[in-house]
Short mmCIF file of C-alpha atoms in Angstrom, two decimals:
data_model
loop_
_atom_site.label_atom_id
_atom_site.label_comp_id
_atom_site.label_asym_id
_atom_site.label_seq_id
_atom_site.Cartn_x
_atom_site.Cartn_y
_atom_site.Cartn_z
CA MET A 19 0.00 0.00 0.00
CA ARG A 20 2.87 2.39 0.76
CA ILE A 21 4.53 1.69 -2.60
CA SER A 22 1.23 2.14 -4.45
CA ALA A 23 0.59 5.44 -2.63
CA ARG A 24 4.07 6.76 -3.43
CA SER A 25 3.57 5.92 -7.08
CA THR A 26 0.24 7.76 -7.28
CA ASN A 27 1.50 10.73 -5.28
CA SER A 28 4.45 11.07 -7.62
CA PHE A 29 2.23 10.88 -10.73
CA PHE A 30 -0.17 13.58 -9.49
CA ASN A 31 2.53 15.60 -7.69
CA ILE A 32 0.84 15.20 -4.31
CA THR A 33 2.92 16.75 -1.49
CA ASP A 34 2.50 18.04 2.05
CA VAL A 35 0.84 21.22 0.71
CA SER A 36 -1.75 19.32 -1.37
CA ARG A 37 -5.45 18.94 -0.55
CA LEU A 38 -7.27 15.67 -1.22
CA LEU A 39 -10.99 14.86 -1.11
CA CYS A 40 -12.46 11.37 -0.80
CA PRO A 41 -16.25 10.90 -1.09
CA LEU A 42 -15.77 7.11 -1.07
CA SER A 43 -16.21 4.57 1.70
CA ALA A 44 -13.06 3.59 3.59
CA ASN A 45 -14.52 0.06 3.76
CA TYR A 46 -13.18 -0.45 0.23
CA ILE A 47 -9.68 -0.25 -1.22
CA ALA A 48 -10.25 3.02 -3.11
CA GLY A 49 -11.15 4.87 0.10
CA LYS A 50 -8.40 3.17 2.10
CA MET A 51 -5.78 4.15 -0.47
CA MET A 52 -6.75 7.84 -0.33
CA ILE A 53 -6.03 7.72 3.40
CA VAL A 54 -2.67 6.03 2.81
CA ARG A 55 -1.75 8.60 0.13
CA ALA A 56 -2.46 11.39 2.59
CA ILE A 57 -0.39 9.70 5.31
CA MET A 58 2.54 9.10 2.96
CA SER A 59 2.57 12.62 1.49
CA GLY A 60 1.44 14.67 4.46
CA ALA A 61 -1.37 16.10 2.33
CA GLU A 62 -4.58 17.42 3.86
CA LEU A 63 -7.43 14.93 3.38
CA TRP A 64 -11.16 15.54 3.61
CA MET A 65 -13.48 12.52 3.88
CA GLU A 66 -17.16 12.69 2.93
CA PRO A 67 -19.95 10.12 3.31
CA PRO A 68 -20.40 8.42 -0.10
CA SER A 69 -23.14 9.99 -2.23
CA ASN A 70 -23.83 10.86 -5.86
CA ALA A 71 -23.51 14.56 -4.95
CA PRO A 72 -19.92 14.86 -3.67
CA VAL A 73 -18.13 18.06 -2.61
CA ALA A 74 -20.80 18.94 -0.08
CA THR A 75 -18.98 22.04 1.12
CA ASP A 76 -16.37 24.51 -0.12
CA TYR A 77 -12.98 23.00 0.62
CA GLY A 78 -11.06 25.51 -1.47
CA ASP A 79 -8.75 24.23 -4.21
CA ILE A 80 -8.60 20.43 -4.39
CA ASP A 81 -5.55 18.78 -5.94
CA MET A 82 -7.21 15.38 -6.36
CA ILE A 83 -10.62 13.83 -5.78
CA ALA A 84 -11.28 10.08 -6.13
CA VAL A 85 -14.76 9.14 -7.41
CA VAL A 86 -16.77 6.43 -9.14
CA PRO A 87 -18.54 7.14 -12.49
CA SER A 88 -21.96 7.76 -10.89
CA GLN A 89 -20.48 10.75 -9.02
CA VAL A 90 -18.98 12.41 -12.12
CA PRO A 91 -22.17 14.10 -13.50
CA HIS A 92 -22.58 16.10 -10.29
CA LEU A 93 -18.97 17.29 -10.46
CA LEU A 94 -19.32 18.39 -14.07
CA GLY A 95 -22.63 20.11 -13.39
CA ASP A 96 -21.15 22.54 -10.86
CA GLN A 97 -18.72 25.12 -12.27
CA ARG A 98 -17.58 25.93 -8.74
CA ILE A 99 -16.25 22.38 -8.46
CA VAL A 100 -14.88 22.19 -12.02
CA LYS A 101 -12.78 25.31 -11.48
CA ARG A 102 -11.36 24.20 -8.12
CA VAL A 103 -10.52 20.51 -8.71
CA ARG A 104 -7.13 19.93 -10.37
CA ASN A 105 -7.42 16.16 -10.99
CA ILE A 106 -10.30 13.69 -10.92
CA LEU A 107 -9.39 10.02 -10.38
CA ILE A 108 -12.21 7.75 -11.59
CA GLY A 109 -12.40 4.07 -10.73
CA GLY A 110 -14.77 1.26 -9.85
CA ALA A 111 -16.45 0.77 -13.24
CA GLN A 112 -16.11 1.59 -16.93
CA LEU A 113 -16.71 5.16 -18.08
CA SER A 114 -19.28 5.64 -20.85
CA ALA A 115 -18.38 7.42 -24.08
CA LYS A 116 -21.02 10.07 -23.35
CA MET A 117 -19.50 10.81 -19.95
CA SER A 118 -16.01 10.91 -21.47
CA GLU A 119 -17.22 13.49 -24.00
CA GLN A 120 -18.68 15.60 -21.19
CA ILE A 121 -15.38 15.49 -19.29
CA VAL A 122 -13.40 16.59 -22.35
CA LYS A 123 -15.91 19.36 -23.09
CA ALA A 124 -15.69 20.60 -19.48
CA GLY A 125 -11.91 20.86 -19.82
CA VAL A 126 -11.16 19.05 -16.56
CA SER A 127 -8.16 16.80 -15.96
CA ALA A 128 -9.55 13.31 -15.36
CA TYR A 129 -8.00 9.85 -15.29
CA VAL A 130 -9.64 6.42 -15.36
CA SER A 131 -7.86 3.85 -13.22
CA TYR A 132 -7.24 0.16 -13.84
CA GLY A 133 -6.57 -2.05 -10.86
CA MET A 134 -8.05 -4.36 -8.28
CA THR A 135 -8.08 -4.93 -4.54
CA GLU A 136 -5.15 -7.34 -4.80
CA THR A 137 -2.94 -4.63 -6.37
CA CYS A 138 -3.86 -2.02 -3.74
CA SER A 139 -5.62 0.36 -6.11
CA HIS A 140 -4.58 1.11 -9.67
CA VAL A 141 -1.61 -0.24 -11.61
CA ALA A 142 -2.44 1.79 -14.75
CA LEU A 143 -4.13 5.07 -15.66
CA ARG A 144 -5.84 6.40 -18.79
CA LYS A 145 -6.25 10.12 -19.33
CA VAL A 146 -9.76 11.05 -20.48
CA ASP A 147 -8.87 13.08 -23.57
CA GLY A 148 -11.25 11.80 -26.26
CA CYS A 149 -8.51 9.88 -28.08
CA THR A 150 -9.26 6.44 -29.49
CA PRO A 151 -8.38 3.69 -29.01
CA GLU A 152 -8.28 4.19 -25.25
CA GLN A 153 -4.83 3.19 -23.98
CA TYR A 154 -3.88 2.53 -20.38
CA GLU A 155 -0.35 3.37 -19.23
CA ALA A 156 1.42 1.49 -16.44
CA MET A 157 2.43 3.16 -13.20
CA PRO A 158 6.23 3.59 -12.93
CA ASP A 159 6.90 0.31 -11.07
CA ILE A 160 4.57 -1.87 -13.18
CA ASP A 161 5.14 -4.05 -16.27
CA PHE A 162 2.51 -5.84 -18.37
CA GLY A 163 2.34 -9.06 -20.35
CA THR A 164 -0.33 -11.51 -21.48
CA ASP A 165 -0.92 -15.20 -20.86
CA ASP A 166 -1.92 -17.88 -23.37
CA ARG A 167 -5.59 -16.77 -23.08
CA GLY A 168 -4.74 -13.22 -24.13
CA CYS A 169 -5.42 -11.96 -20.61
CA LEU A 170 -3.38 -9.28 -18.88
CA VAL A 171 -0.55 -10.25 -16.55
CA VAL A 172 0.54 -7.56 -14.07
CA ARG A 173 4.14 -7.70 -12.79
CA SER A 174 6.03 -5.62 -10.24
CA ASP A 175 9.21 -6.42 -8.34
CA ALA A 176 8.45 -3.54 -5.96
CA ARG A 177 4.97 -4.61 -4.86
CA SER A 178 4.08 -7.53 -2.63
CA PHE A 179 1.94 -9.33 -5.23
CA LYS A 180 4.91 -9.63 -7.66
CA GLU A 181 2.77 -11.16 -10.44
CA ILE A 182 -0.99 -11.35 -10.96
CA TYR A 183 -2.86 -13.18 -13.72
CA THR A 184 -6.11 -11.36 -14.50
CA ASN A 185 -9.25 -12.31 -16.44
CA ASP A 186 -9.11 -9.11 -18.51
CA MET A 187 -8.72 -9.58 -22.26
CA VAL A 188 -6.42 -6.90 -23.67
CA GLU A 189 -4.58 -5.81 -26.78
CA LEU A 190 -1.01 -5.44 -25.50
CA ILE A 191 0.76 -2.48 -27.15
CA ASP A 192 4.05 -2.95 -25.28
CA HIS A 193 5.11 -3.86 -21.73
CA ARG A 194 3.71 -0.56 -20.41
CA HIS A 195 0.56 0.05 -22.51
CA PHE A 196 -2.60 -1.90 -23.32
CA ILE A 197 -6.12 -1.50 -24.71
CA TRP A 198 -8.81 -3.12 -22.56
CA LYS A 199 -11.24 -5.31 -24.52
CA GLY A 200 -13.37 -7.00 -21.85
CA ARG A 201 -13.62 -9.77 -19.29
CA ILE A 202 -12.88 -13.31 -20.47
CA ASP A 203 -15.82 -14.45 -18.30
CA ASN A 204 -18.14 -12.44 -20.56
CA VAL A 205 -16.69 -13.42 -23.96
CA ILE A 206 -19.21 -14.79 -26.46
CA ASN A 207 -17.90 -17.55 -28.74
CA SER A 208 -19.97 -17.14 -31.89
CA GLY A 209 -18.96 -19.52 -34.65
CA GLY A 210 -15.40 -19.62 -33.31
CA ILE A 211 -15.11 -15.81 -33.23
CA LYS A 212 -14.57 -14.06 -29.88
CA VAL A 213 -17.16 -11.35 -29.31
CA TYR A 214 -16.62 -8.89 -26.45
CA PRO A 215 -19.88 -7.58 -24.90
CA GLU A 216 -18.15 -4.45 -23.61
CA GLU A 217 -17.18 -3.44 -27.16
CA ILE A 218 -20.80 -3.83 -28.35
CA GLU A 219 -22.03 -1.76 -25.40
CA LYS A 220 -19.73 1.09 -26.43
CA GLU A 221 -21.07 1.00 -29.99
CA ILE A 222 -24.74 1.13 -29.04
CA GLN A 223 -24.71 3.53 -26.10
CA GLN A 224 -25.38 6.61 -28.25
CA ILE A 225 -28.74 5.23 -29.46
CA MET A 226 -30.01 3.68 -26.23
CA PRO A 227 -33.04 5.49 -24.74
CA ASP A 228 -32.33 7.76 -21.77
CA GLY A 229 -32.92 6.14 -18.41
CA ILE A 230 -32.70 2.58 -19.76
CA LYS A 231 -29.99 0.46 -18.13
CA TYR A 232 -28.58 -2.27 -20.34
CA TYR A 233 -25.81 -4.76 -21.04
CA ILE A 234 -24.93 -7.41 -23.60
CA SER A 235 -25.22 -11.03 -22.56
CA LYS A 236 -25.14 -14.31 -24.49
CA THR A 237 -27.58 -17.05 -25.32
CA ILE A 238 -27.39 -20.49 -26.91
CA ASP A 239 -27.64 -20.40 -30.70
CA GLU A 240 -28.19 -23.57 -32.78
CA LYS A 241 -26.14 -22.31 -35.71
CA TRP A 242 -23.28 -20.39 -34.07
CA GLY A 243 -23.13 -21.99 -30.60
CA GLU A 244 -23.50 -18.66 -28.79
CA ALA A 245 -24.92 -15.29 -29.84
CA PRO A 246 -25.25 -11.83 -28.26
CA VAL A 247 -28.52 -10.61 -26.75
CA LEU A 248 -29.37 -7.15 -25.40
CA VAL A 249 -30.62 -7.07 -21.80
CA ILE A 250 -32.58 -3.93 -20.83
CA SER A 251 -33.89 -2.86 -17.43
CA GLU A 252 -37.45 -2.03 -18.54
CA ARG A 253 -39.72 -2.45 -21.53
CA VAL A 254 -39.67 0.25 -24.22
CA ASP A 255 -42.55 1.27 -26.51
CA ASP A 256 -41.18 -0.61 -29.52
CA CYS A 257 -38.67 -3.35 -28.72
CA ALA A 258 -38.57 -4.51 -32.35
CA LYS A 259 -37.50 -1.03 -33.53
CA LEU A 260 -34.91 -0.75 -30.78
CA LEU A 261 -33.44 -4.12 -31.76
CA ALA A 262 -33.35 -3.08 -35.43
CA ASP A 263 -31.65 0.22 -34.52
CA VAL A 264 -29.09 -1.56 -32.34
CA ARG A 265 -28.31 -4.13 -35.02
CA GLY A 266 -28.02 -1.33 -37.56
CA CYS A 267 -25.36 0.58 -35.62
CA VAL A 268 -23.17 -2.46 -34.80
CA LYS A 269 -20.61 -2.81 -37.57
CA MET A 270 -19.68 -6.49 -37.36
CA LYS A 271 -22.49 -8.94 -38.15
CA VAL A 272 -21.32 -11.44 -35.55
CA GLN A 273 -21.63 -8.73 -32.84
CA ARG A 274 -25.28 -7.87 -33.61
CA PRO A 275 -27.71 -8.94 -30.83
CA ILE A 276 -30.32 -11.43 -31.98
CA ASP A 277 -32.92 -10.59 -29.33
CA ILE A 278 -33.88 -8.22 -26.49
CA ILE A 279 -34.46 -9.51 -22.95
CA VAL A 280 -36.27 -7.35 -20.37
CA ARG A 281 -35.30 -8.00 -16.76
CA PRO A 282 -34.23 -6.04 -13.65
CA ILE A 283 -30.54 -5.12 -13.66
CA GLU A 284 -28.60 -5.33 -10.42
CA TYR A 285 -25.30 -3.74 -9.47
CA THR A 286 -22.45 -4.55 -7.09
CA SER A 287 -21.70 -2.21 -4.18
CA THR A 288 -19.04 -0.54 -6.34
CA GLY A 289 -21.41 0.16 -9.23
CA LYS A 290 -20.54 -2.71 -11.58
CA ILE A 291 -23.34 -4.49 -13.45
CA ILE A 292 -24.09 -8.03 -12.30
CA ARG A 293 -24.33 -9.84 -15.64
CA GLN A 294 -26.83 -12.67 -15.44
CA LYS A 295 -26.55 -15.53 -17.89
CA ILE A 296 -29.42 -15.97 -20.33
CA VAL A 297 -30.51 -19.61 -20.72
#
């Protein structure tokens, strides 16, 4: 935890004159690590009860705030906050393209983190700058590789875990950069072709109705073995039209959902969708 904190403090230039804000629970690693960063740097740290409306008071200039994606809209909607926060560190779940566009338009400095509890917070960061494809860059003491599944391997001689084999499918650029494709647990094998639900979700998010939660799952298909389906949180006026629109905006034929399933969508405590298998 100390090594991870030093790495982050160095990246964001956090020192004993810095001010940090954490509207995350200290029951989880993200909140714990903000405390450790403050201890290691001597920075001033403000803790808030977790809510989707962070920065409940005027703390003055904030050098870094750690948030989850659901807290970002509130930050961007308040110019008082936008002008006084130097860096936003976003973790916990994937950031939508729409939210990324809003961040770029607001002109704030924001980074999406990649990491897990076992690595004591992030081992890579991606600046939200509108560039595609979205590349993650390793922290100074981290190296990357892949295993025979194409999943990311995280290595560090400095950290206690030394080497971790993940279930994240990536396109490895070099030993310090990668493009995240999705979880191997979620991969759809359609006619021998690997289909990544997370990539389909990015393609269709611009046409999905406001307020509708959704994700791509898989179902058994007699011809291809498995095929994508679109799961939505509530029924829309015309499901057939929505399905046609979705299929029309997905470039690769093998990635086009063959059906729409309506069912309640649940989330983990950190805001990640719980993907239920479709029989």
